[in-house]
XYZ file of C-alpha atoms in Angstrom:
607
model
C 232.912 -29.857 15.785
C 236.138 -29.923 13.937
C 236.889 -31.089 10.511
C 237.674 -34.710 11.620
C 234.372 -35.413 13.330
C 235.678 -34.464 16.733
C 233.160 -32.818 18.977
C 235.507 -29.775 20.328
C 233.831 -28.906 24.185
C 231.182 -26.637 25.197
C 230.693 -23.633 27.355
C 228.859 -26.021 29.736
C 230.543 -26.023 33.723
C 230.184 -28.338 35.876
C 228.919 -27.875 39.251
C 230.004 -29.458 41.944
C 229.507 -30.313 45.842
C 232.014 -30.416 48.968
C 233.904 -33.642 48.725
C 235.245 -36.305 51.041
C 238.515 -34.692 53.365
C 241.562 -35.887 51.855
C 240.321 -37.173 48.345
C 241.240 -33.879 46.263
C 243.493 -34.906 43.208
C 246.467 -32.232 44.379
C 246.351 -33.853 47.517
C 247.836 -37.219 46.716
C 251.532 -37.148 46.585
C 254.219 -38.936 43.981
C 253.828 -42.797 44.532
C 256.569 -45.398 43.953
C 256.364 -47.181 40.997
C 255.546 -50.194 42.774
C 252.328 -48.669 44.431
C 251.380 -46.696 41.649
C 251.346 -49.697 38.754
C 251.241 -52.652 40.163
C 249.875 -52.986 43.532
C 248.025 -49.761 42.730
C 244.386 -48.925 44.615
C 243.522 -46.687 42.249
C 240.461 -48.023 39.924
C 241.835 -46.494 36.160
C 244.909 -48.379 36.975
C 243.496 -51.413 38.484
C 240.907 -51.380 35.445
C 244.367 -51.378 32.519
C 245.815 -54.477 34.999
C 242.503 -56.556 34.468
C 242.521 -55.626 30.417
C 246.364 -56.216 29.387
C 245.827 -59.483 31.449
C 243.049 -60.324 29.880
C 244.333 -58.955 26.158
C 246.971 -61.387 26.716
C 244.916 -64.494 28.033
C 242.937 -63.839 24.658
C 246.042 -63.959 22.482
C 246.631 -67.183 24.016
C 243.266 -68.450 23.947
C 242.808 -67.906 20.448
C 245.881 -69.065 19.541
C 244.864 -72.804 20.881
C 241.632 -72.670 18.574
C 243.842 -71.684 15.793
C 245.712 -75.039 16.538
C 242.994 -77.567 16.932
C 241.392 -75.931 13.713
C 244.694 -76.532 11.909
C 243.527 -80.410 13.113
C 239.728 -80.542 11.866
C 240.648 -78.485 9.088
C 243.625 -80.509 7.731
C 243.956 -83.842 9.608
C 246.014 -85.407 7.004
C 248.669 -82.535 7.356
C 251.375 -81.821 9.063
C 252.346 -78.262 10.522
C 255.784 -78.031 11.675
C 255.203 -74.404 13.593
C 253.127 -76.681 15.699
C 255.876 -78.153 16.631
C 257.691 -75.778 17.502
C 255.170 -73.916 19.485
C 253.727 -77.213 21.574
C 257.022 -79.437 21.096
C 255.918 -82.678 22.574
C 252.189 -82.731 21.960
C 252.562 -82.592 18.088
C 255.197 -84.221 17.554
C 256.028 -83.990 13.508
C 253.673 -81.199 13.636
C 250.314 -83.284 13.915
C 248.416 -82.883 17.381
C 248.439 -85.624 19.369
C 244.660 -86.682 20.365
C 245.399 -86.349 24.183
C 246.784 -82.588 23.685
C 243.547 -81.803 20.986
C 241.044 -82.278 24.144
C 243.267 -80.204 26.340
C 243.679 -77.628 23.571
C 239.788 -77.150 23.501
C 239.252 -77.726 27.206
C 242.214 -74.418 27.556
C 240.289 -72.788 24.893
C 237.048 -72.488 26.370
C 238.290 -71.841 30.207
C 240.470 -68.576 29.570
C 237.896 -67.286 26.589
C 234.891 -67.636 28.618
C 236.636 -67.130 32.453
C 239.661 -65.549 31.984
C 238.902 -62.944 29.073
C 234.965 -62.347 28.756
C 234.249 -62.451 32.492
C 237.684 -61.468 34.291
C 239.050 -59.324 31.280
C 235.667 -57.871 30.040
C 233.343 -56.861 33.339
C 237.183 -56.356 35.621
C 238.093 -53.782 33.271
C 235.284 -51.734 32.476
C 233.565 -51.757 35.697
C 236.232 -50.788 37.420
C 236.660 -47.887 34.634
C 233.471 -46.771 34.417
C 231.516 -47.368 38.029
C 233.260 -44.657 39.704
C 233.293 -42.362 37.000
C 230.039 -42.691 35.806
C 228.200 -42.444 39.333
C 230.416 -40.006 40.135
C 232.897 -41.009 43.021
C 236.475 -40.949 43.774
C 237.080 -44.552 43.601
C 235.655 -48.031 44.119
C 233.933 -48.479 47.735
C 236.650 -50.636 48.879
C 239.510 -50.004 47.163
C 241.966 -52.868 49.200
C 239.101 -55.047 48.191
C 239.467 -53.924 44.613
C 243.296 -54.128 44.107
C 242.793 -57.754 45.768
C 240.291 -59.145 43.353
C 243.085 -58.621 40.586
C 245.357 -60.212 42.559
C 243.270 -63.226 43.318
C 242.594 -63.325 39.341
C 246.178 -63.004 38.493
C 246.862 -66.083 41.013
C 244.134 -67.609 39.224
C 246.010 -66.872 36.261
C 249.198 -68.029 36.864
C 248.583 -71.377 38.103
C 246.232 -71.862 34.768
C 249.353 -70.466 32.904
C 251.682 -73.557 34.928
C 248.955 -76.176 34.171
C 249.964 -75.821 30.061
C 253.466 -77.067 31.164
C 253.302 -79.973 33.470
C 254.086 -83.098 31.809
C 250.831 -84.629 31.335
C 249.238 -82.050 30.207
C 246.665 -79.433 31.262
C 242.913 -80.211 32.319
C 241.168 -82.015 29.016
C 237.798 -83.010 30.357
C 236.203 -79.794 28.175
C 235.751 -76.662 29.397
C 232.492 -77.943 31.519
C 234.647 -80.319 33.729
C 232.019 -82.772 33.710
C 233.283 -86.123 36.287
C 233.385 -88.707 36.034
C 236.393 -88.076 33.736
C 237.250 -85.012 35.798
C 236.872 -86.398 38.493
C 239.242 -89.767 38.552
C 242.896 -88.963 38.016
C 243.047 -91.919 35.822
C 240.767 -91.344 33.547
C 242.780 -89.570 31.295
C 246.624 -87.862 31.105
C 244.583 -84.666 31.261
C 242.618 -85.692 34.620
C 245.454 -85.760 36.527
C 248.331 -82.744 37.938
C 246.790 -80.527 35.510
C 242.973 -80.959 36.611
C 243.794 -80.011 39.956
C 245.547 -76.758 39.001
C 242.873 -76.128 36.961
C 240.444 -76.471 39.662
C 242.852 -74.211 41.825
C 242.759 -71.829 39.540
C 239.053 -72.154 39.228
C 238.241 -71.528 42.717
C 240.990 -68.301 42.818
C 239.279 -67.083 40.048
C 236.029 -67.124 42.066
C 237.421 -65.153 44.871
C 238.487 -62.528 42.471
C 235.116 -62.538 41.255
C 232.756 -61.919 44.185
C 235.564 -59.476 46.020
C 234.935 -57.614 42.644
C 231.428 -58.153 42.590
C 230.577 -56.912 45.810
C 232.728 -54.044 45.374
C 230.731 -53.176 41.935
C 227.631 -53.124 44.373
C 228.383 -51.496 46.846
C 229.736 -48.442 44.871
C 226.449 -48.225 42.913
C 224.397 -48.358 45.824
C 226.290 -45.865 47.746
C 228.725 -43.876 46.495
C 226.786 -41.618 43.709
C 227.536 -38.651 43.895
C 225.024 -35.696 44.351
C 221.773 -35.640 42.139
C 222.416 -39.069 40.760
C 219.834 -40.909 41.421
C 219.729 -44.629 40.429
C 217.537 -43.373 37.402
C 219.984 -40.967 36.163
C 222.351 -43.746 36.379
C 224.069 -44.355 32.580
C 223.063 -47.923 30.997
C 226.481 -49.146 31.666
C 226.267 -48.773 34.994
C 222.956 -50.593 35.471
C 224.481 -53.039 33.010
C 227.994 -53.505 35.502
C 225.454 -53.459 38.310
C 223.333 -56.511 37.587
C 226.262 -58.354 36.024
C 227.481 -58.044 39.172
C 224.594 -59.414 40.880
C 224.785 -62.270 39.018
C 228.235 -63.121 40.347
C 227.886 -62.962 43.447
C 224.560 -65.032 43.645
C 225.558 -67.989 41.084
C 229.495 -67.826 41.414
C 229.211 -69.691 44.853
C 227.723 -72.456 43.726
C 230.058 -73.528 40.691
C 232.728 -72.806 43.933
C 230.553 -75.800 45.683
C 230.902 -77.985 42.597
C 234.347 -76.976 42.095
C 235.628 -78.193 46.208
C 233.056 -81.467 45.829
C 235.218 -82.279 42.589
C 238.086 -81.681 44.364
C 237.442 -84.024 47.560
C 236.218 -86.676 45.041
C 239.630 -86.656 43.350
C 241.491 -85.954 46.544
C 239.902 -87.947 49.978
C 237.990 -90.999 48.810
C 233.918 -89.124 48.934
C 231.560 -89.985 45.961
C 229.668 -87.129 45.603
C 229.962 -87.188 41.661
C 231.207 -91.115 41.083
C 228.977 -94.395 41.490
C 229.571 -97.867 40.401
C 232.706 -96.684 37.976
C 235.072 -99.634 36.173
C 238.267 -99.145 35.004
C 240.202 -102.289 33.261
C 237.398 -104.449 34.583
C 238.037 -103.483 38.371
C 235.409 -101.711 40.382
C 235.883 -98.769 42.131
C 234.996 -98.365 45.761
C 232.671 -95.291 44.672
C 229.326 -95.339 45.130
C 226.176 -93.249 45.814
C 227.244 -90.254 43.797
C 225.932 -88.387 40.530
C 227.766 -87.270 38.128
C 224.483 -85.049 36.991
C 224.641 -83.635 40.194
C 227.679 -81.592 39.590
C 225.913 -80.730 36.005
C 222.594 -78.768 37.719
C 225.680 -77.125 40.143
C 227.729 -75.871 37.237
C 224.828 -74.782 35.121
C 223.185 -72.916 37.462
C 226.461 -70.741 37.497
C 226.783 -71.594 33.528
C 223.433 -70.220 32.460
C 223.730 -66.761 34.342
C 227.689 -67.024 32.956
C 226.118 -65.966 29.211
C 224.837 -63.017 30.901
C 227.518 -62.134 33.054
C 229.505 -62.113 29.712
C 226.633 -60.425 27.513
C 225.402 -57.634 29.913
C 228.472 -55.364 30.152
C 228.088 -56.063 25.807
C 224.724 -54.665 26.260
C 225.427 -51.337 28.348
C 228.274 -50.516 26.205
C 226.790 -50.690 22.904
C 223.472 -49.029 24.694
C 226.185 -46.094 25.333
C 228.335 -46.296 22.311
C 225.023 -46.189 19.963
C 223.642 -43.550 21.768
C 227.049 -41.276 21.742
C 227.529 -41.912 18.515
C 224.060 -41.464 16.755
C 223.575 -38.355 18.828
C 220.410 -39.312 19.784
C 219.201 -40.112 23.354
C 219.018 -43.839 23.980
C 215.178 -44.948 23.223
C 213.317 -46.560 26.000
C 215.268 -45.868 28.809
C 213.261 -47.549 31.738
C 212.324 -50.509 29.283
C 215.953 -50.963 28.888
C 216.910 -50.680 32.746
C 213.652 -53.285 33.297
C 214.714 -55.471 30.328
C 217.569 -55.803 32.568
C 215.988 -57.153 35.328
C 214.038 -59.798 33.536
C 216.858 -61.095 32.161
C 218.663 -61.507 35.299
C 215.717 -62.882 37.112
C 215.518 -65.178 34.251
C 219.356 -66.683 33.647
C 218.651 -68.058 37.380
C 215.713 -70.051 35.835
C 216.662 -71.659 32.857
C 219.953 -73.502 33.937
C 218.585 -77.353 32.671
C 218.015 -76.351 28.878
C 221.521 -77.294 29.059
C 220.523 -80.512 30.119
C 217.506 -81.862 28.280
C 219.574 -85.339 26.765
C 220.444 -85.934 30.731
C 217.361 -88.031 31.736
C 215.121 -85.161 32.872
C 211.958 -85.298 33.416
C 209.978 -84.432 30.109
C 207.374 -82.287 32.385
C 209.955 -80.504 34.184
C 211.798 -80.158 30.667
C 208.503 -78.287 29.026
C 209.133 -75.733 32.115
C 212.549 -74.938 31.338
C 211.650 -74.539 27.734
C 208.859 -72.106 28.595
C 211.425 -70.201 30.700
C 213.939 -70.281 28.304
C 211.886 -68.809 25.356
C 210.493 -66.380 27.689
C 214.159 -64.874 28.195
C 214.399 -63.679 24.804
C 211.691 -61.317 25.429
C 213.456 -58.932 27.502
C 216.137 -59.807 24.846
C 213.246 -58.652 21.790
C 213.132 -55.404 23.890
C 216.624 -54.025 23.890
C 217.323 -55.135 19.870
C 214.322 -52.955 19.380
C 215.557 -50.279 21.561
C 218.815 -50.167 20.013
C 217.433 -50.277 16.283
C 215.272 -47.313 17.225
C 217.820 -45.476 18.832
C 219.966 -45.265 15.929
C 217.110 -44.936 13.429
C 217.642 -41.375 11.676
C 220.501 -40.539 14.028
C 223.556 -38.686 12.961
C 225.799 -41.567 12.556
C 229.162 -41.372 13.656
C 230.802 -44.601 11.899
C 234.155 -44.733 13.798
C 235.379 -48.141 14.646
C 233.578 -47.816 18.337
C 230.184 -47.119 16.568
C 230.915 -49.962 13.924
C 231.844 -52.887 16.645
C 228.478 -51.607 18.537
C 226.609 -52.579 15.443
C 228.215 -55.330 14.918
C 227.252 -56.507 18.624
C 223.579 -55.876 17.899
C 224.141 -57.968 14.555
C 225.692 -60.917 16.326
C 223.566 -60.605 19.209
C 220.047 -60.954 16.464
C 221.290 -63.540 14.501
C 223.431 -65.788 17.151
C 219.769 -65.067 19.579
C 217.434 -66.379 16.732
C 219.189 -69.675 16.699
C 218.975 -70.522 20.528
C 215.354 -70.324 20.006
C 215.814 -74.145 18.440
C 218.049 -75.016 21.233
C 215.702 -73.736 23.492
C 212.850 -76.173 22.067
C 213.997 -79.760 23.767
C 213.278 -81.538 21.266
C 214.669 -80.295 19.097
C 217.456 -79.819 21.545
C 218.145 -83.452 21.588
C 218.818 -83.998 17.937
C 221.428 -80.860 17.904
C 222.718 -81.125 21.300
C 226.468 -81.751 21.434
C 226.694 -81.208 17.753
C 228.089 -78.022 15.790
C 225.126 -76.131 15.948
C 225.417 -75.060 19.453
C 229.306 -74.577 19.199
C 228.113 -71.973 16.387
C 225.128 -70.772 18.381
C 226.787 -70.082 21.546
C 230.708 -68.741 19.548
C 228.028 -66.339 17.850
C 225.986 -64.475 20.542
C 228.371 -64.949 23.871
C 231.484 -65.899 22.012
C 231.950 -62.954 19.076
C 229.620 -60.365 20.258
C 231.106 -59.973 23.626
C 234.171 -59.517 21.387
C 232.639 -56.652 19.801
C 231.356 -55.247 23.074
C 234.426 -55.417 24.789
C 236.075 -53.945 21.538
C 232.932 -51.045 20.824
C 234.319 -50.296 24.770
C 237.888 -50.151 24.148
C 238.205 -48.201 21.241
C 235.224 -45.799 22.756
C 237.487 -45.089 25.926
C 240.693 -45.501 25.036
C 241.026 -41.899 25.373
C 240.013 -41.976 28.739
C 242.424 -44.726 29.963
C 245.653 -43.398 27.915
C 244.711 -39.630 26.933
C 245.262 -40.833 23.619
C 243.572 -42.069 20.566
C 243.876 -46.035 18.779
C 244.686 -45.362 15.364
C 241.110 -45.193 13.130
C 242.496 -46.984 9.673
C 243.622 -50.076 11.452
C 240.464 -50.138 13.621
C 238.631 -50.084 10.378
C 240.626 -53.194 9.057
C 239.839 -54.877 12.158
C 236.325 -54.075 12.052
C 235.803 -55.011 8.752
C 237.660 -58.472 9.146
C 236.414 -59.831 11.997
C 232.910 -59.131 11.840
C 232.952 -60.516 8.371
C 235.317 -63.570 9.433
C 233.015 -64.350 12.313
C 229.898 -64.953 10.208
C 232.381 -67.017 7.886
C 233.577 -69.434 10.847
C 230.366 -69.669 12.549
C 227.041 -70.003 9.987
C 228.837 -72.816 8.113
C 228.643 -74.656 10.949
C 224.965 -74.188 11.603
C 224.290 -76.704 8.458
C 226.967 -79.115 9.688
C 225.071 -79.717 13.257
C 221.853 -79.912 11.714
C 223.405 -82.802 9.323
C 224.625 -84.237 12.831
C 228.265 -83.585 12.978
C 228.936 -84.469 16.494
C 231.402 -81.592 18.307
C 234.678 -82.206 20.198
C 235.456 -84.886 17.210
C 239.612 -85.404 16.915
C 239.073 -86.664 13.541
C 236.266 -86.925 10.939
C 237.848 -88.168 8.375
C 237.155 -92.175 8.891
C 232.971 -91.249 8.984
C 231.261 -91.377 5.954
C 228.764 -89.247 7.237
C 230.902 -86.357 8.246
C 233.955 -86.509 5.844
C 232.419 -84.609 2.929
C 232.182 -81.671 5.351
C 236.231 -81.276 5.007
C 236.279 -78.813 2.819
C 234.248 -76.377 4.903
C 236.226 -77.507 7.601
C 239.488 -76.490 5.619
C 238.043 -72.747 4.745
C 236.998 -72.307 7.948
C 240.261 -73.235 9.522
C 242.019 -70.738 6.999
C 239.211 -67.723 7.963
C 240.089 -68.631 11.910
C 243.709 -68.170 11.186
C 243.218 -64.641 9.247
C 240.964 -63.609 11.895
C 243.578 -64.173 14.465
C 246.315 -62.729 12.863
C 243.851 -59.768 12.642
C 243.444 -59.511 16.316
C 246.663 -59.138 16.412
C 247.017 -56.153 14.362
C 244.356 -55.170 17.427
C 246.647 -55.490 20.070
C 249.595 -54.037 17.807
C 246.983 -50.478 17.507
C 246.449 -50.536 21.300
C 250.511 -50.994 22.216
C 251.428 -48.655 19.542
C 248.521 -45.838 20.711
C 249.449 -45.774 24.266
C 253.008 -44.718 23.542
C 252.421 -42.872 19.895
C 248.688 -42.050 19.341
C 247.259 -39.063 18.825
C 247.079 -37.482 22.034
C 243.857 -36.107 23.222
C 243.595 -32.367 23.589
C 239.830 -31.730 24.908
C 238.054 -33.588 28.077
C 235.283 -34.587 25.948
C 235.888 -35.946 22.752
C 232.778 -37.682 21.537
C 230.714 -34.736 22.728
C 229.231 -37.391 25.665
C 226.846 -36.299 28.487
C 228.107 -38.691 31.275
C 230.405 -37.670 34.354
C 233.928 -39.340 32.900
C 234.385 -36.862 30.365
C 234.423 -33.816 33.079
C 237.199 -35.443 34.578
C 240.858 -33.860 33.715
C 242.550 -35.570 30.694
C 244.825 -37.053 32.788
C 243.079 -37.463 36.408
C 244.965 -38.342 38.799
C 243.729 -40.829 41.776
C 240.177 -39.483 42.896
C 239.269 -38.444 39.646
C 238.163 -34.904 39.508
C 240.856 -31.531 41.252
C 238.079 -30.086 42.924
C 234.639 -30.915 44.140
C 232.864 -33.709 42.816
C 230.548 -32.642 39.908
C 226.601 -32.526 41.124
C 224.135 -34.223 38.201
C 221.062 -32.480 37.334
C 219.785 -34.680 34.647
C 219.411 -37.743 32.541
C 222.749 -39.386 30.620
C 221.252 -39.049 27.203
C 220.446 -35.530 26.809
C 221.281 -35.743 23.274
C 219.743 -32.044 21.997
C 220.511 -28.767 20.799
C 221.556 -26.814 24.032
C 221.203 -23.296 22.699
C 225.341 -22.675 22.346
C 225.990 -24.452 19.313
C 226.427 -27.958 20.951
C 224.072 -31.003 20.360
C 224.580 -32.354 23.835
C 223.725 -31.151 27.073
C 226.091 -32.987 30.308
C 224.673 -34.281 33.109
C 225.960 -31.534 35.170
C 224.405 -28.864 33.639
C 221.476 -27.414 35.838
C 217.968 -27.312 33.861
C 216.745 -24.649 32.161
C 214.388 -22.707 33.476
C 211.176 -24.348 32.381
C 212.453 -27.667 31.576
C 211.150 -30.641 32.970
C 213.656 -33.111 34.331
C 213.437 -36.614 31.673
């Protein structure tokens, strides 16, 4: 180890096997530029297109809650930068109430979608799958280098939507008809619903041709000696995150084309006996809390689609970092599985104040709290793991723990949504916007961010500069609490979410000056994520270039890889695995990690 913490590598060789014909490194010639960057096959690169696009969807997205915080925060002021960012829609730099609704409908759809689902599980699985089960690339990669495209078609047509002239999509980031679903509703339902809807289904595409790519690499492309219980806990994570996709995506695709013949061809599979000015319209026979049950069953599984990749990286980054072996392996990997059995089951706690049935409702809140036992297991997992460790406290190991925090306290509060009824005195009021920002919101952040900084040196063969990654550490995880527990005590008071304006209720008005701090702590914390992205455009080009394969001293298959690999990964053969990816122990050379390629002792019993 040298004197800035930097585990220098071992005397330990991998061993490898006879690889595919054609798939050695030095066999690949030069590739245009064209080929090579943009409509590149090759996972690492196809893994940097899904993160930049998402880094910059996230930039945007944030920006937009910086802007209707601006509103609750100070509704009596004006902002002339708003102005000059959204011209029309705040005209003397006050929001106009139309543009607020499509500012948080915009909000929620790229954060959630576009960032923490297309940004978050696109980048890393593509990343890490291959390396970590050891294969040259992705299973299908044409299939792969599509699903980007799909998403960046998905992308750009959300990205048009913010300039037609009335406005993008505004019926929140749920859709729900029937104000999605009638073009008059609203200056939001109309040109800019339907992109968004376009965009929606695109985005859906890219998401089960990447799914069932993540699959099918798991299941069969591991290299020699990995076996799918020497797989790493990212990889099980990427798997069943996967899985989820491809099962529930489908169906918010079915609600997605209903809504879209509803608005388009005269059916009434969401609309019934609807009046607008007084005038009936010829709908009839449809529910609108039909499309509700077919969005939630993809929403529900959505928090774990989001949170699971969260979960396998910090499992990783905790473990690599405390130089410990992960606690609990098998629990872990099985924890897993109950919660993605589960997230299929508890879809209606979303919709206790719909008129469901108060028997079927005490199910769904028996499923629900049953969820956070599988949930229990891995917090107690991770505390053990790092208990007495060798803590590394580098900005990856600080934004793990700051997942695990997040993940605890933003968990402990969707027990009381989980109870209905208590569910129906705080549902659709601040508490859940603070419940759900908290554990799926900020602490997928922090996973995604643990990940980033953790293999930056992987993607770029460089490292993101540690002082600023403190700074944005330290900010944001302190910010986050700031924004988000205030508004715990302002739902349980009743303050109803989505609100333009609270100033003219009694009720709500002497919340203002919260509202006011929290709008300034939003606006530092996003001018801190920009210092982020200014670290990870400034450290591809000028970092601190990586001289060893394996920086962190890690045990799992990417870090044999050359520091630059070219397309299929490794020169030579592919490395064979002999053991388990948290052999975190003294390996009789000095080192206090043994790789998963070195063959067991002779003696030792395989974990």
């Amino acid at each position: 180890m040298n004197k800035e913490g930097i585990i220098t590598e071992g005397p330990n060789v991998a061993h490898g096997h006879d690889s595919a014909e054609g798939h050695h490194g030095h066999e690949h010639h030069e590739q245009h530029f064209i080929w090579k960057y943009i409509f590149s096959q090759d996972h690492k690169m196809i893994s940097k297109q899904f993160l930049i696009t998402g880094i910059i969807w996230a930039i945007i997205g944030a920006l937009f809650s910086v802007f209707f915080r601006f509103q609750l925060g100070f509704p009596d002021t004006s902002f002339p930068i708003m102005e000059t960012f959204l011209g029309e829609w705040a005209k003397g730099g006050k929001l106009s109430p139309e543009f607020y609704y499509a500012l948080v409908t915009m909000h929620g759809t790229i954060l959630v979608f576009f960032v923490l689902t297309a940004g978050l599980s696109g980048t890393f699985a593509n990343l890490l799958i291959p390396y970590q089960v050891g294969a040259r690339d992705m299973a299908s990669p044409f299939m792969n280098m599509l699903s980007y495209w799909f998403f960046f078609a998905a992308s750009v047509l959300m990205m048009i939507s913010l300039f037609v002239e009335t406005g993008p999509a505004s019926g929140g980031w749920t859709t729900y008809p029937p104000l999605s679903a009638l073009k008059e509703a609203s200056l939001g339902s109309g040109v800019g619903m339907d992109l968004w809807l376009m965009g929606m289904s695109l985005f859906v595409i890219s998401s089960l041709l990447g799914g069932l790519n993540y699959i099918s690499t798991v299941l069969n492309m591991r290299t020699k000696g990995m076996t799918m219980t020497r797989l790493p806990l990212t990889v099980w994570a990427l798997f069943f995150t996967a899985v989820l996709g491809v099962l529930s995506f489908p169906v918010l695709f079915s609600g997605v084309v209903l809504l879209i013949f509803d608005r388009n061809f005269g059916t009434s599979f969401y609309l019934s006996e609807i009046f607008i000015g007084g005038k009936a319209l010829p709908h009839i026979g449809g529910s609108a809390i039909l499309y509700q049950h077919l969005f939630w069953f993809l929403g529900h599984p959505e928090v774990y689609i989001i949170m699971l990749p969260g979960m396998g990286m910090a499992s990783e980054v905790l473990s690599t970092h405390s130089r410990k072996p992960i606690f609990g392996y098998f629990a872990m990997v099985i924890s897993m599985v109950g919660i993605t059995l589960l997230a299929f089951l508890v879809w209606a706690h979303h919709m206790f104040v719909t008129g469901l049935s108060p028997f079927l409702g005490s199910i769904f809140v028996l499923l629900t709290l049953l969820i956070a036992v599988p949930s229990a297991v891995k917090v107690f997992n991770w505390i053990t793991t790092i208990w007495r460790g060798n803590l590394k406290l580098n900005p990856a190991m600080l934004f793990a723990l700051g997942f695990v925090s997040m993940f605890i306290s933003g968990g402990l509060t969707g027990i009381f949504l989980g109870n209905s009824a208590l569910d129906i005195h705080l549902h659709d009021t601040y508490f859940v916007i603070a419940h759900f920002h908290i554990v799926m919101g900020v602490s997928a952040f922090f996973g995604m961010f643990a990940g980033v900084y953790h293999w930056f040196p992987k993607m770029y063969g460089r490292f993101m500069n540690r002082t600023l990654g403190y700074i944005h550490f330290f900010i944001t995880f302190v910010g986050a609490y700031l924004i988000f527990w205030p508004m715990h005590y302002e739902g349980i008071a009743g303050m109803p979410r989505r609100y333009y304006d609270y100033s003219a209720w009694e009720s709500f008005k002497h919340f203002q000056s919260i509202n006011g701090f929290i709008s300034i702590v939003a606006l530092v914390v996003f001018l801190t994520q920009i210092l982020f992205v200014f670290n990870f455009i400034f450290s591809i080009f000028r970092g601190r270039k990586l001289t060893t394969k394996n920086p962190w001293g890690s045990t799992t298959l990417e870090w044999t890889t050359p520091i630059r690999p070219g397309h299929g990964n490794w020169e030579g053969d592919i490395p064979e695995v002999h053991r388990w990816p948290y052999d975190y122990k003294d390996d009789g050379n000095g080192n206090d990690f043994i790789p998963q390629t070195t063959p067991l002792r002779p003696g030792e019993e395989a974990h």
